[in-house]
Backbone atoms as SQL, in Angstrom:
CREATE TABLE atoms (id INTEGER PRIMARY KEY, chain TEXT, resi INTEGER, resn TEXT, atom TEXT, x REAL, y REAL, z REAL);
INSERT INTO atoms VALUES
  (1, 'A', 1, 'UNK', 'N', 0.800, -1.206, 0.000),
  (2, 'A', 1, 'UNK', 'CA', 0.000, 0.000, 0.000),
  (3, 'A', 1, 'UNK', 'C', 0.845, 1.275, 0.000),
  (4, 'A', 2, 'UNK', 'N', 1.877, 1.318, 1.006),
  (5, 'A', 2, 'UNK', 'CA', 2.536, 2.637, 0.690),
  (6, 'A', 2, 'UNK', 'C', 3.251, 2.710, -0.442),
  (7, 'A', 3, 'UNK', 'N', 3.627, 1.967, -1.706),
  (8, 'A', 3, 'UNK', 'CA', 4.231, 1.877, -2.947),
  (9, 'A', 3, 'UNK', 'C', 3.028, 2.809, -4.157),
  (10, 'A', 4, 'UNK', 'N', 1.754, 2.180, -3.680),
  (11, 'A', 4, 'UNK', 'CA', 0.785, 3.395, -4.234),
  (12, 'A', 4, 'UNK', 'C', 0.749, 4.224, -4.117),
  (13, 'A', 5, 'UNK', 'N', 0.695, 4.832, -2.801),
  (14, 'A', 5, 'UNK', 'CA', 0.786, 6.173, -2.480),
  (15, 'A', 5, 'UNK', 'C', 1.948, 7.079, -2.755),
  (16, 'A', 6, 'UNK', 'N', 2.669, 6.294, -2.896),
  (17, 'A', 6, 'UNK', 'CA', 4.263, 7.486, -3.081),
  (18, 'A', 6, 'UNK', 'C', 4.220, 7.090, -4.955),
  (19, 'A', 7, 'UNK', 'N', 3.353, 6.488, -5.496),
  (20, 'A', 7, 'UNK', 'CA', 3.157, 6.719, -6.759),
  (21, 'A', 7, 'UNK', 'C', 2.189, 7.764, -7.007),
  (22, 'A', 8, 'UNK', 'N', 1.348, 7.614, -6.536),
  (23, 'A', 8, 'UNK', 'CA', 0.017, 8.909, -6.697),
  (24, 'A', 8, 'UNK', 'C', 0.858, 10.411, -6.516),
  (25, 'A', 9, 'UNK', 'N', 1.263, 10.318, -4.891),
  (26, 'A', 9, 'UNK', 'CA', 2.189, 11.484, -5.120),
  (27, 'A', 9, 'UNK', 'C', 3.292, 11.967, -5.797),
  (28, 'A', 10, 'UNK', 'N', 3.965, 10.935, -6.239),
  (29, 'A', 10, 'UNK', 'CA', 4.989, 11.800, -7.766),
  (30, 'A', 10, 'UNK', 'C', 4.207, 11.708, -8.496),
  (31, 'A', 11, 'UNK', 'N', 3.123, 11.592, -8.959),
  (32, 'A', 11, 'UNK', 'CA', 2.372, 11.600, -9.645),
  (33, 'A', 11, 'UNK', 'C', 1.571, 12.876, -9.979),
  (34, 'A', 12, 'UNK', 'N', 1.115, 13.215, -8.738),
  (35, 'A', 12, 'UNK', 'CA', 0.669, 14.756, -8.538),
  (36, 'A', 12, 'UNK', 'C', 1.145, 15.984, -8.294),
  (37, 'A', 13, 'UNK', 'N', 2.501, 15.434, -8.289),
  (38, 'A', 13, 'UNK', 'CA', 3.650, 16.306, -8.233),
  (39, 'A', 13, 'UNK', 'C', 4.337, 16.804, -9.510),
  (40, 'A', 14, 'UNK', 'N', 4.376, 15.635, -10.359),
  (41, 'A', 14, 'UNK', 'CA', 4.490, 15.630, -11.697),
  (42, 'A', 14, 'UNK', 'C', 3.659, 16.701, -12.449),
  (43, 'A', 15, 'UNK', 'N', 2.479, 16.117, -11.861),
  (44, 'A', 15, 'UNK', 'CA', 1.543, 17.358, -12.803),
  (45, 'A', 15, 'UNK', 'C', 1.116, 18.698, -12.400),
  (46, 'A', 16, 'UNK', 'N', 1.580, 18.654, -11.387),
  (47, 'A', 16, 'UNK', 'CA', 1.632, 20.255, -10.952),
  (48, 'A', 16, 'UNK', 'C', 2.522, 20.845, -11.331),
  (49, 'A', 17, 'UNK', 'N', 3.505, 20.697, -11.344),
  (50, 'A', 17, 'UNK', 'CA', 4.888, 20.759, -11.628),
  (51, 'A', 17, 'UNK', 'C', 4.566, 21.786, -13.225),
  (52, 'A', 18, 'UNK', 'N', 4.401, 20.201, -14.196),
  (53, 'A', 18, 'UNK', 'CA', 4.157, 20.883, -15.672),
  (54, 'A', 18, 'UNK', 'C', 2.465, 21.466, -15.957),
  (55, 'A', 19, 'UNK', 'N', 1.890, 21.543, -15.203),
  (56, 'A', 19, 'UNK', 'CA', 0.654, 22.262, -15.162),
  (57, 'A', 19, 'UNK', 'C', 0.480, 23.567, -15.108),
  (58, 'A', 20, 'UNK', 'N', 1.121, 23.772, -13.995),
  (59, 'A', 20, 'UNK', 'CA', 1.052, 25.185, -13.768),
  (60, 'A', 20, 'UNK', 'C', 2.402, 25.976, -14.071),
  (61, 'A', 21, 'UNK', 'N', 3.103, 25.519, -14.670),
  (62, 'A', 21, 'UNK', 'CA', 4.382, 26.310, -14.904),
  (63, 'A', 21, 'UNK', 'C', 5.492, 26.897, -14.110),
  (64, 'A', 22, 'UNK', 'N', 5.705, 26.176, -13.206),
  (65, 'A', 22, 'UNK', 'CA', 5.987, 27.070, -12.039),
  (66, 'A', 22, 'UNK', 'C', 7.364, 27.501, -12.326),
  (67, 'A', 23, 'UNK', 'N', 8.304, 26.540, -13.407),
  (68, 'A', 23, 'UNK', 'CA', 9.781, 26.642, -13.554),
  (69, 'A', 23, 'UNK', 'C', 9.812, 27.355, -15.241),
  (70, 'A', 24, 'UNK', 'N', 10.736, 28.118, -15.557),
  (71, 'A', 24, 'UNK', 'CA', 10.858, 28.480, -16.460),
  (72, 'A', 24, 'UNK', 'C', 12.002, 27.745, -17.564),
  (73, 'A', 25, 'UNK', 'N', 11.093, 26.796, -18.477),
  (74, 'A', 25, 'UNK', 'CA', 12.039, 25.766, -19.233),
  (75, 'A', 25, 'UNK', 'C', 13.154, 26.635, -20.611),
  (76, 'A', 26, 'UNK', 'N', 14.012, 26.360, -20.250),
  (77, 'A', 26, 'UNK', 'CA', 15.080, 26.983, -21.268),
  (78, 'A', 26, 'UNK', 'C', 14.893, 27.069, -22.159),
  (79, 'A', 27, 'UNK', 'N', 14.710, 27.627, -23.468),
  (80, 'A', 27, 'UNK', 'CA', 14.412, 27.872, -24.943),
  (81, 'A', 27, 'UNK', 'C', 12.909, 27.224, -25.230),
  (82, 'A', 28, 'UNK', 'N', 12.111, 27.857, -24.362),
  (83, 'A', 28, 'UNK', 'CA', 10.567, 27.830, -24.519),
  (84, 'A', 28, 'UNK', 'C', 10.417, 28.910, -24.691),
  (85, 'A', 29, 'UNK', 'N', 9.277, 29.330, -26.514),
  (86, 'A', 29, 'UNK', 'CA', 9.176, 30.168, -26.984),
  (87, 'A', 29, 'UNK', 'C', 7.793, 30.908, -26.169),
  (88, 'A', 30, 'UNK', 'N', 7.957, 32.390, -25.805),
  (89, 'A', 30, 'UNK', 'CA', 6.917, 33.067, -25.418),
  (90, 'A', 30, 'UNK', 'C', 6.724, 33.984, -26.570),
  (91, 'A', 31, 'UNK', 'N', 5.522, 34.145, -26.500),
  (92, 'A', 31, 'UNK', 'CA', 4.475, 35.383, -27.463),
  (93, 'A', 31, 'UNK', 'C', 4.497, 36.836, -26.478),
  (94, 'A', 32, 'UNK', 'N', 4.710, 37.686, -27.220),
  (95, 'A', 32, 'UNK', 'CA', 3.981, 39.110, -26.746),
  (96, 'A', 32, 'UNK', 'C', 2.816, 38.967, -26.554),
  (97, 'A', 33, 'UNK', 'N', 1.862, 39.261, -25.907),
  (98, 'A', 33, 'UNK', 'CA', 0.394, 39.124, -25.519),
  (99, 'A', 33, 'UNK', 'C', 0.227, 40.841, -25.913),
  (100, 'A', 34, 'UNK', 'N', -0.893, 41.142, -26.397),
  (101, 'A', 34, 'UNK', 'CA', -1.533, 42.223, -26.357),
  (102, 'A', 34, 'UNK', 'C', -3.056, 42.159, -26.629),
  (103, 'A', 35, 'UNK', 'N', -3.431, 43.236, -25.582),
  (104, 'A', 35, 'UNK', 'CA', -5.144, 43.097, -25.243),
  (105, 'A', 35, 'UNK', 'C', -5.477, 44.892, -25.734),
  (106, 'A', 36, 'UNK', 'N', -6.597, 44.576, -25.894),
  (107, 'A', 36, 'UNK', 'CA', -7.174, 45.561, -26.436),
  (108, 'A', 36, 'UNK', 'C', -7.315, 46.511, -27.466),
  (109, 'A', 37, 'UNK', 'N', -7.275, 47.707, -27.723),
  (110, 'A', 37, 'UNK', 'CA', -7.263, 48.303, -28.748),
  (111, 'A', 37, 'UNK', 'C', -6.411, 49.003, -29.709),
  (112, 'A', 38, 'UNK', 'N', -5.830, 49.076, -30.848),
  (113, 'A', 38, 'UNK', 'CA', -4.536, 49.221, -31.174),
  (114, 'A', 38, 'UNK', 'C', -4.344, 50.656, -31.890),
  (115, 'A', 39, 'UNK', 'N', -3.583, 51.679, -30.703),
  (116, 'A', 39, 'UNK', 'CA', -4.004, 53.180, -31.578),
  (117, 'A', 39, 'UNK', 'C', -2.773, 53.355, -31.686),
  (118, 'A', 40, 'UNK', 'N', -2.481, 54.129, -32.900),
  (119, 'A', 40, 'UNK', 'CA', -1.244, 54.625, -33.472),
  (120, 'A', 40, 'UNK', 'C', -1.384, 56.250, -33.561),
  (121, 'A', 41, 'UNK', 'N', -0.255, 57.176, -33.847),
  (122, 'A', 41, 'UNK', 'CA', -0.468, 58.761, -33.676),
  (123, 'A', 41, 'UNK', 'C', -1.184, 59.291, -34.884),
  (124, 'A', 42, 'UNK', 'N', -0.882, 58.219, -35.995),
  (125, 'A', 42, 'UNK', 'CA', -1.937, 58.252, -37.159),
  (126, 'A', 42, 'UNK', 'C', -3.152, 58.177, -36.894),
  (127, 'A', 43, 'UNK', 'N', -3.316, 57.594, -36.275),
  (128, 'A', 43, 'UNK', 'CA', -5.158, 57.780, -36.367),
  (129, 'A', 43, 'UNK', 'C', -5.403, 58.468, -35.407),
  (130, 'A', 44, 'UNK', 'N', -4.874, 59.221, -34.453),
  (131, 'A', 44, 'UNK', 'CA', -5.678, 60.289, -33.658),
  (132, 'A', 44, 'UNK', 'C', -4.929, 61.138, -34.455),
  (133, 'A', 45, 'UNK', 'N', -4.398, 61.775, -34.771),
  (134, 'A', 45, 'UNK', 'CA', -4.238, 62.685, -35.992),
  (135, 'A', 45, 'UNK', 'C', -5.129, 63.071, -37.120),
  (136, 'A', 46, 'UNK', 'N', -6.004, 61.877, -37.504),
  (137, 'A', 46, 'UNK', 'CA', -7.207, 61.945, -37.891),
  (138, 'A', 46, 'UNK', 'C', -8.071, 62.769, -37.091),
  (139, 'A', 47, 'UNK', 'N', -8.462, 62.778, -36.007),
  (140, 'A', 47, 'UNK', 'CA', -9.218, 63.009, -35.447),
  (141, 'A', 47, 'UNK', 'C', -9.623, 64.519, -35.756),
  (142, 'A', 48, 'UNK', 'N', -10.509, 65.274, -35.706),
  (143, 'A', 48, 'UNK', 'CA', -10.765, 66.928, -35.867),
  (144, 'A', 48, 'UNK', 'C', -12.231, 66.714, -34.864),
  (145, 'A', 49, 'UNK', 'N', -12.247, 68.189, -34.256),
  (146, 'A', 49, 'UNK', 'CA', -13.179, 68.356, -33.489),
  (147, 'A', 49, 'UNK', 'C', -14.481, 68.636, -34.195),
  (148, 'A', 50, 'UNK', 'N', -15.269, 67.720, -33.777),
  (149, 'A', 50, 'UNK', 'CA', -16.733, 68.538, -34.332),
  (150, 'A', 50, 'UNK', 'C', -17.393, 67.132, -35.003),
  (151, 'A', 51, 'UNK', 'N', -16.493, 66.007, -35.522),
  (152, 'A', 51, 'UNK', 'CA', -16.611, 64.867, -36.052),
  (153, 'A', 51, 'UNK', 'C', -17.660, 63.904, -35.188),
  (154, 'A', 52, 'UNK', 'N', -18.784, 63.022, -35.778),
  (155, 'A', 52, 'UNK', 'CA', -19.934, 62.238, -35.143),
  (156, 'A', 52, 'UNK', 'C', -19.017, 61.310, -34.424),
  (157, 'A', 53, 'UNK', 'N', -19.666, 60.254, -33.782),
  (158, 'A', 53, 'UNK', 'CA', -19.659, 59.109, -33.134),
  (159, 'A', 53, 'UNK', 'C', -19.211, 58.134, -34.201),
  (160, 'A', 54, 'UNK', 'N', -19.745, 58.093, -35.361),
  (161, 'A', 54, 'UNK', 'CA', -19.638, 57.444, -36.286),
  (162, 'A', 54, 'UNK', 'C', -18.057, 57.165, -37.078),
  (163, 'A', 55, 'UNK', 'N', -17.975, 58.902, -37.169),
  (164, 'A', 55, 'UNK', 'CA', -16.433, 58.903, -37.866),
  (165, 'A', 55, 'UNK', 'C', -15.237, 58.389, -36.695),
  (166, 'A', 56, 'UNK', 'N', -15.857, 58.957, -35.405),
  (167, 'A', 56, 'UNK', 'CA', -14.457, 58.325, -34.935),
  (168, 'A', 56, 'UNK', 'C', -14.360, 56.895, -34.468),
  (169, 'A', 57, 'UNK', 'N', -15.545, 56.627, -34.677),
  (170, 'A', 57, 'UNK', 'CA', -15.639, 54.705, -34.616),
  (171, 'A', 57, 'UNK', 'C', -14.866, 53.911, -36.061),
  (172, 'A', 58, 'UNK', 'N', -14.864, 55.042, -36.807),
  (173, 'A', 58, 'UNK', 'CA', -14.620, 54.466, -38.344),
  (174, 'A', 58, 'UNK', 'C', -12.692, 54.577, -38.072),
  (175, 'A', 59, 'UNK', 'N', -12.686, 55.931, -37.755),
  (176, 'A', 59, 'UNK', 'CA', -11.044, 56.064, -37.508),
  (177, 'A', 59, 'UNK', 'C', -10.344, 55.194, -36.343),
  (178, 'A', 60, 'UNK', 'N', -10.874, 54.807, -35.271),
  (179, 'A', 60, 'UNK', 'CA', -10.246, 54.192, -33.997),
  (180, 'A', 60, 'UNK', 'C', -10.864, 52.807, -33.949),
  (181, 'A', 61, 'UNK', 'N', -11.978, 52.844, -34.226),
  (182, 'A', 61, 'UNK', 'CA', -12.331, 51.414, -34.294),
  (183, 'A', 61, 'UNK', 'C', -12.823, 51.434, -32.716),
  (184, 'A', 62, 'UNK', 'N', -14.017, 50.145, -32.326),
  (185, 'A', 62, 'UNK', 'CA', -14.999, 50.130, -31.155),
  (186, 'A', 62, 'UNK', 'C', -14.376, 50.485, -30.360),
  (187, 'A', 63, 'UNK', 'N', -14.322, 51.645, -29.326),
  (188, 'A', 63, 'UNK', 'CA', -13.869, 51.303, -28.153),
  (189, 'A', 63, 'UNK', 'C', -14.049, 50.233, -27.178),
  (190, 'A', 64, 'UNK', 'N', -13.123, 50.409, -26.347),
  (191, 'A', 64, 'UNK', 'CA', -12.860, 48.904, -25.207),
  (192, 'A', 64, 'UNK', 'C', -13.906, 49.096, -24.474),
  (193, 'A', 65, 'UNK', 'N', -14.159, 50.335, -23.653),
  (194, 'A', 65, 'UNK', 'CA', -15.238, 50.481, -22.742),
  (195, 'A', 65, 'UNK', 'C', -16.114, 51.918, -23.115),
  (196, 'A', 66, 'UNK', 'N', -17.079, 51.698, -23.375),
  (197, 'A', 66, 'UNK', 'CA', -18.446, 52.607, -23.267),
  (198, 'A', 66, 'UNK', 'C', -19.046, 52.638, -22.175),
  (199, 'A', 67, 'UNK', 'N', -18.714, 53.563, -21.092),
  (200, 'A', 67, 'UNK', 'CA', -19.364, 53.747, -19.843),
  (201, 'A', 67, 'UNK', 'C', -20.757, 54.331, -20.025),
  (202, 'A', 68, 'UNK', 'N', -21.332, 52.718, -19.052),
  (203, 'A', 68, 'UNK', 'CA', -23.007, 53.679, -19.061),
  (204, 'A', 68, 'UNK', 'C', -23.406, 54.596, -18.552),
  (205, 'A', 69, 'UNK', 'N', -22.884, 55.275, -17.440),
  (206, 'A', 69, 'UNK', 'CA', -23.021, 56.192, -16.856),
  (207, 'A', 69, 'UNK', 'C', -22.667, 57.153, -17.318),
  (208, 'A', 70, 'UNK', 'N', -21.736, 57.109, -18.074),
  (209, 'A', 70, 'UNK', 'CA', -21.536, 58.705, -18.728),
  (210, 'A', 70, 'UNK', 'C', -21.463, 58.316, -20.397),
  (211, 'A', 71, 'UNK', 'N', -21.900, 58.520, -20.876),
  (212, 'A', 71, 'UNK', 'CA', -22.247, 57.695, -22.313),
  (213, 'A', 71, 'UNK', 'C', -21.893, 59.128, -23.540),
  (214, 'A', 72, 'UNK', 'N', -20.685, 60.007, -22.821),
  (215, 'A', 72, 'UNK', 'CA', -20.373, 61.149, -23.835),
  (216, 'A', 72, 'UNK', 'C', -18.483, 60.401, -24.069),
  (217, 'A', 73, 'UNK', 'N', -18.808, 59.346, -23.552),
  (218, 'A', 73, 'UNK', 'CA', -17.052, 59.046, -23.324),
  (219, 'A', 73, 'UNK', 'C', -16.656, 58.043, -23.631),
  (220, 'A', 74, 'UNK', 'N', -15.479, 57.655, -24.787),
  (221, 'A', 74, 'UNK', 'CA', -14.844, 56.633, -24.992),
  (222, 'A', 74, 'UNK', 'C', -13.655, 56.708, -24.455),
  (223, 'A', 75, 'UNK', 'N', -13.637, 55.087, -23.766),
  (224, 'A', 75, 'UNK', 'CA', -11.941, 55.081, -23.300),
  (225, 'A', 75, 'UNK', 'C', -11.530, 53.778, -24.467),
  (226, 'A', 76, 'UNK', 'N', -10.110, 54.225, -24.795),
  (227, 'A', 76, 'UNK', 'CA', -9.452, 53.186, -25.673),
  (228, 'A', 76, 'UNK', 'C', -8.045, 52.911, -24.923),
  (229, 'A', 77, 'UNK', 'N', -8.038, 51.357, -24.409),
  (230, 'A', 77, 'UNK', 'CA', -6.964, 50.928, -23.692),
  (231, 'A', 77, 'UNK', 'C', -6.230, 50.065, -24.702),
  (232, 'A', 78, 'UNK', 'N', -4.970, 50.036, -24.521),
  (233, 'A', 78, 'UNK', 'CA', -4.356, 48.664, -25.193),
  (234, 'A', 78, 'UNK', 'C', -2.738, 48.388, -23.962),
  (235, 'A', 79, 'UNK', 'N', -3.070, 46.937, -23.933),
  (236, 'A', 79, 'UNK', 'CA', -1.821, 46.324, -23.080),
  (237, 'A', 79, 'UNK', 'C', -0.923, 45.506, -23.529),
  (238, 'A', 80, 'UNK', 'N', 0.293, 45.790, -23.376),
  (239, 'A', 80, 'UNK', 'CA', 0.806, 44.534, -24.157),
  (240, 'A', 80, 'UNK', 'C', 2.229, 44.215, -22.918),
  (241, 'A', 81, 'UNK', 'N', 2.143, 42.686, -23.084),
  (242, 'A', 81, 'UNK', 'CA', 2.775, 42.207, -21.879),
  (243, 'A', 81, 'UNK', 'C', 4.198, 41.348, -22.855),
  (244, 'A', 82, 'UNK', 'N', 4.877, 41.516, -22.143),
  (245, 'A', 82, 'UNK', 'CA', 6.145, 41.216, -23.238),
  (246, 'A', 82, 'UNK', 'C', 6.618, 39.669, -23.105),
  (247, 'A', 83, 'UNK', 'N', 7.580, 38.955, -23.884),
  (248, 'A', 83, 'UNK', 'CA', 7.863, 37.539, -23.777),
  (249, 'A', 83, 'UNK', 'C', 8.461, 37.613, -21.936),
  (250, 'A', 84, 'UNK', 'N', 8.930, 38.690, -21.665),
  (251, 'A', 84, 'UNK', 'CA', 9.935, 38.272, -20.314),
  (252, 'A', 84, 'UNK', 'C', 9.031, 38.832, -19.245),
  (253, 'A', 85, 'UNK', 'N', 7.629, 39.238, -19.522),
  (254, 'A', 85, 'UNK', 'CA', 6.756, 39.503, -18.347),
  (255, 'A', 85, 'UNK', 'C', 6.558, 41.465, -17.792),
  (256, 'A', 86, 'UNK', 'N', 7.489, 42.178, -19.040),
  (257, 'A', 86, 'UNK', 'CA', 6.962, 43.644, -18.650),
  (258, 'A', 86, 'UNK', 'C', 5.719, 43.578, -19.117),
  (259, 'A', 87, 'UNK', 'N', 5.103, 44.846, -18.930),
  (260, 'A', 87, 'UNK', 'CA', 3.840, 45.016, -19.188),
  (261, 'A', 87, 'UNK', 'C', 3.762, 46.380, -19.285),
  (262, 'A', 88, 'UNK', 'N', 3.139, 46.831, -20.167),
  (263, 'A', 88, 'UNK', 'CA', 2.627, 48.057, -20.387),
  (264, 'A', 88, 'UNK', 'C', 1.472, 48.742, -21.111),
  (265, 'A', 89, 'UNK', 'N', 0.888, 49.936, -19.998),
  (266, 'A', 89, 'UNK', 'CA', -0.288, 50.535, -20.689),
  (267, 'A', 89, 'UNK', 'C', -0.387, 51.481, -21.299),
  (268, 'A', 90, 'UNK', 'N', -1.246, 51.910, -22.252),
  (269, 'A', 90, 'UNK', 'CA', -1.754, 53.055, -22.703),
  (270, 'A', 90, 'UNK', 'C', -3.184, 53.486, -23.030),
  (271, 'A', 91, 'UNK', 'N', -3.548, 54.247, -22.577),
  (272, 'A', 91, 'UNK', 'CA', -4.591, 54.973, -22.984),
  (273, 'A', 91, 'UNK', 'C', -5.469, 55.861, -23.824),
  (274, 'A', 92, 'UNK', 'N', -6.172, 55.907, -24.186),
  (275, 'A', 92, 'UNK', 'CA', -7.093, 57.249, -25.090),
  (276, 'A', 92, 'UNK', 'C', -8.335, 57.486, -24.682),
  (277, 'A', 93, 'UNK', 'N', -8.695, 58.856, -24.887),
  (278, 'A', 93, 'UNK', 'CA', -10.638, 59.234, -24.452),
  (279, 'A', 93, 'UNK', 'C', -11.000, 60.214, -25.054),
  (280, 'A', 94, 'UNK', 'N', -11.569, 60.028, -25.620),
  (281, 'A', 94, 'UNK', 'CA', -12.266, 60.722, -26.667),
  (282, 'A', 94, 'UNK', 'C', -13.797, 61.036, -25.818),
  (283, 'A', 95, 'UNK', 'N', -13.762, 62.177, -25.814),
  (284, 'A', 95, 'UNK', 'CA', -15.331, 63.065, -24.972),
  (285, 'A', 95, 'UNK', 'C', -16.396, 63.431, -26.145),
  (286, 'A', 96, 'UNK', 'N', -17.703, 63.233, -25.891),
  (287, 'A', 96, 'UNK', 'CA', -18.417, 63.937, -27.172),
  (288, 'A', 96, 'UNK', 'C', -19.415, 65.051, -25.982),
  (289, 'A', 97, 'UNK', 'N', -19.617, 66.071, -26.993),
  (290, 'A', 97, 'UNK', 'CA', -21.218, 66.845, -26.587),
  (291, 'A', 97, 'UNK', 'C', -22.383, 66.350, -27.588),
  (292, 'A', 98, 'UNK', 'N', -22.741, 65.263, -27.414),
  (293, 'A', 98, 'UNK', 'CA', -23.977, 64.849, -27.847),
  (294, 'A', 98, 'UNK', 'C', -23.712, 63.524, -29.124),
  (295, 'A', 99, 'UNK', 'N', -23.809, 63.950, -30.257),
  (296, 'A', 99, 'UNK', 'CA', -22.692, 63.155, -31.515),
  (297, 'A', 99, 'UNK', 'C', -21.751, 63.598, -31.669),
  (298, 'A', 100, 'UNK', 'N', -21.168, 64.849, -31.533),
  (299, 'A', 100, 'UNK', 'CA', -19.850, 65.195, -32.000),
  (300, 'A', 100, 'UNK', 'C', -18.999, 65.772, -30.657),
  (301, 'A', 101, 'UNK', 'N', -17.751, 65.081, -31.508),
  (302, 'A', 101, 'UNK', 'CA', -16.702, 65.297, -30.789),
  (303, 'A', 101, 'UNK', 'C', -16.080, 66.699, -30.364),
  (304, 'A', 102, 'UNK', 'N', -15.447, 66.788, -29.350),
  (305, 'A', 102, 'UNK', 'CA', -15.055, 67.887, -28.371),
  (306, 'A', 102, 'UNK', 'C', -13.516, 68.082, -27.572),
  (307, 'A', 103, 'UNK', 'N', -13.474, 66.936, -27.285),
  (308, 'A', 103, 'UNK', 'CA', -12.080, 66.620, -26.522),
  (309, 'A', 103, 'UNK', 'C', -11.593, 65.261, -26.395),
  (310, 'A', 104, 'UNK', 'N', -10.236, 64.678, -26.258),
  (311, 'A', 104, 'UNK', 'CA', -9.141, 64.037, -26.509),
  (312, 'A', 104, 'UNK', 'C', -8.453, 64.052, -24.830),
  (313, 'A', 105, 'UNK', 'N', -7.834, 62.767, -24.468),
  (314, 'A', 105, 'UNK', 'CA', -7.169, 62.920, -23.687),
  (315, 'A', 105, 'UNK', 'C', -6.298, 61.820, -23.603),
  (316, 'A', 106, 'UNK', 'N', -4.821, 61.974, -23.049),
  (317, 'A', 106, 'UNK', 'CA', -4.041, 60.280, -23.150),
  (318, 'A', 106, 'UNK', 'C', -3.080, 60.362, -23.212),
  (319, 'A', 107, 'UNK', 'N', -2.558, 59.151, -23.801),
  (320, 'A', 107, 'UNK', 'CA', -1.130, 59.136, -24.035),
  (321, 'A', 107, 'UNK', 'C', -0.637, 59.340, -25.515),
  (322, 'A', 108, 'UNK', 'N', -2.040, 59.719, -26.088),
  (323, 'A', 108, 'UNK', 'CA', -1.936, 60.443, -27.707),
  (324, 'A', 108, 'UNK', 'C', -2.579, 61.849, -27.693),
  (325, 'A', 109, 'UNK', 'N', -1.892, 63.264, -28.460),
  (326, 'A', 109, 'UNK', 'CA', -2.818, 63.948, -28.676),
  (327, 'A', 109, 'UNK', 'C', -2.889, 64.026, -30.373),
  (328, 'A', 110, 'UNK', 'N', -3.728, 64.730, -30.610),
  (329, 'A', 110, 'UNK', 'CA', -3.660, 65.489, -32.375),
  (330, 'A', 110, 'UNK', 'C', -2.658, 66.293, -32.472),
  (331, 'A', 111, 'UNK', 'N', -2.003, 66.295, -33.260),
  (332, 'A', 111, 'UNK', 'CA', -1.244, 67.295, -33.656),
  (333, 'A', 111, 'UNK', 'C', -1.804, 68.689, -33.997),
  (334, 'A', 112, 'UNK', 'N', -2.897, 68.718, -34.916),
  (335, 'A', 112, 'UNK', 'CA', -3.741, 69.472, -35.239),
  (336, 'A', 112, 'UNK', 'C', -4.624, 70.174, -34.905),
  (337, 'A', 113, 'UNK', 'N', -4.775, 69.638, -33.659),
  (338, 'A', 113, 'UNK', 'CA', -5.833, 70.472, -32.339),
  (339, 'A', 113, 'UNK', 'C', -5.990, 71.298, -32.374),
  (340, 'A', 114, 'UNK', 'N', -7.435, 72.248, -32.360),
  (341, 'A', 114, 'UNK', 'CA', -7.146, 73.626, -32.063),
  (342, 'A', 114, 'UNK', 'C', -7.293, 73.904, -30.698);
């Protein structure tokens, strides 16, 4: 009986082990991960004040979050976490008065702003 048991347990040891990753295996290829939305200075450069809901959905593409509570405001996040585990954020928000646009805020502006 104890020959089972000390099999079960390298056993479950085994698979925890390669389950959860806990060791980092030598020349195992990692991916960049990136989440969310992908803005470049080109396309808020696009941007001009006064433009619908429409155009700047066309230029930036859906935002990540549409807050219901304040429903004049897009936030555009994108994260990207690197093969060795940095991580980094950025932001955009685009404000409207009603359909058209008004204000910009982030880690992008327009160049063109007035």
């Amino acid at each position: 009986m104890p020959s089972v048991v000390r099999i079960l347990l390298i056993a479950g040891l085994v698979s925890l082990v390669t389950g959860c990753s806990l060791f980092k295996f030598p020349g195992v290829h990692r991916i960049q991960v990136q989440q969310g939305n992908i803005i470049t200075q080109e396309m808020v450069d696009k941007l001009q004040p006064g433009m619908t809901r429409r155009q700047v959905r066309f230029v930036l593409g859906t935002p990540l979050i549409e807050d219901t509570f304040n429903p004049n405001r897009w936030d555009y996040i994108n994260r990207i976490r690197s093969p060795k585990g940095a991580e980094s954020q950025k932001r955009f928000t685009v404000y409207f008065n009603g359909e058209l646009l008004i204000a910009t805020s982030g880690d992008w502006q327009p160049v063109d702003w007035p």
